[in-house]
Amino acid sequence: QVQLVESGGGLVQAGGSLRLSCAASRSIFSINVMGWYRQAPGKQRELVADISRTGTKNYGDSVQGRFTISRDIAKDTVYLQMNSLKPEDTAVYYCKADLPGYNYWGQGTQVTVSS
């Protein structure tokens, strides 16, 4: 099992930046993949970015070149640096941990980008 706690969301103007954090209750090096997903009202949850245990990163097409996922293994924390934010990035952002046989989700953090 793992508990995930997201933080760092908020209100920002278009073109601005935010950094989200996801703190895990166990070593993230023991987790196959950790990722960030988002869900806007009326839309399906979508992948933003993820990072594997080996450090391989993967990004959604809409955030490629603007967002960066990283991790601090010593702090058991995964980050999402979001730059050049657009109104269409507005959503609840969720942290996800993939463990054998089950996926765990955080409670989510709201990101609102004003135009």
XYZ file of C-alpha atoms in Angstrom:
115
model
C 0.000 0.000 0.000
C 0.917 3.637 -0.387
C -0.665 6.949 0.535
C -0.154 9.890 -1.780
C -0.543 13.536 -0.815
C -0.531 16.198 -3.516
C 0.155 19.878 -2.948
C 1.045 22.995 -4.874
C -2.116 23.674 -6.823
C -3.704 27.085 -7.055
C -4.771 29.944 -9.272
C -2.318 31.338 -11.809
C -2.529 33.575 -14.843
C -1.937 32.232 -18.316
C 1.767 32.056 -19.061
C 2.615 31.492 -15.424
C 4.127 28.529 -13.624
C 3.279 26.169 -10.789
C 5.055 23.225 -9.209
C 3.039 20.328 -7.879
C 4.374 17.879 -5.317
C 3.294 14.329 -4.554
C 4.608 12.892 -1.309
C 4.450 9.107 -0.954
C 4.251 7.148 2.292
C 6.814 4.599 1.112
C 9.980 4.583 -0.952
C 9.135 5.711 -4.474
C 11.999 3.576 -5.714
C 9.822 0.572 -4.851
C 6.992 1.846 -7.061
C 6.909 0.741 -10.694
C 5.616 3.991 -12.128
C 4.533 7.258 -10.583
C 2.542 9.688 -12.598
C 0.441 12.801 -12.801
C -3.013 12.754 -14.329
C -5.608 15.474 -14.677
C -9.335 15.702 -15.060
C -11.229 18.746 -16.250
C -14.994 19.103 -15.745
C -16.883 16.942 -18.205
C -13.731 15.280 -19.505
C -11.985 11.980 -18.938
C -8.943 11.710 -16.741
C -5.814 11.923 -18.869
C -2.121 11.271 -18.461
C 0.009 14.360 -17.943
C 3.366 12.739 -17.232
C 4.858 9.706 -15.570
C 8.231 8.411 -14.476
C 9.285 4.801 -14.075
C 11.423 3.276 -11.368
C 14.360 3.409 -13.778
C 13.767 7.093 -14.463
C 12.152 6.862 -17.870
C 9.770 9.786 -18.421
C 6.656 9.969 -20.527
C 4.501 13.022 -21.329
C 1.076 13.677 -22.719
C 1.086 15.390 -26.107
C -0.599 18.539 -24.824
C 2.074 19.252 -22.190
C 5.194 18.155 -24.062
C 7.840 20.853 -23.798
C 5.993 22.821 -21.105
C 5.786 20.412 -18.161
C 8.587 18.469 -16.494
C 8.246 15.525 -14.145
C 11.010 14.838 -11.656
C 11.560 13.022 -8.402
C 13.529 13.227 -5.191
C 14.076 9.659 -4.033
C 15.451 10.773 -0.667
C 12.203 12.644 0.014
C 9.911 10.053 -1.610
C 8.391 12.882 -3.608
C 7.529 13.364 -7.261
C 7.181 16.823 -8.750
C 5.469 18.327 -11.753
C 6.898 21.631 -12.909
C 4.337 23.362 -15.088
C 5.444 26.297 -17.221
C 3.684 28.377 -19.863
C 0.342 27.434 -18.385
C -2.766 27.793 -20.517
C -6.442 28.072 -19.522
C -6.962 24.593 -20.970
C -4.587 23.226 -18.312
C -7.267 23.963 -15.727
C -8.154 20.696 -14.003
C -7.822 18.656 -10.863
C -4.385 17.061 -10.914
C -3.950 13.628 -9.383
C -0.871 11.675 -8.416
C -0.868 7.959 -9.171
C 1.338 5.098 -8.029
C 1.446 1.825 -9.934
C 2.148 -1.189 -7.726
C 1.815 -4.852 -8.694
C -1.875 -5.631 -8.903
C -3.195 -2.222 -7.860
C -2.982 1.477 -8.589
C -3.192 4.119 -5.887
C -4.420 7.686 -6.289
C -4.014 10.848 -4.288
C -6.895 13.122 -3.398
C -6.087 15.629 -6.127
C -5.143 19.290 -6.211
C -6.942 21.980 -8.181
C -5.065 23.998 -10.799
C -6.884 26.959 -12.299
C -5.357 29.031 -15.086
C -7.033 32.345 -15.817
C -6.875 34.013 -19.219
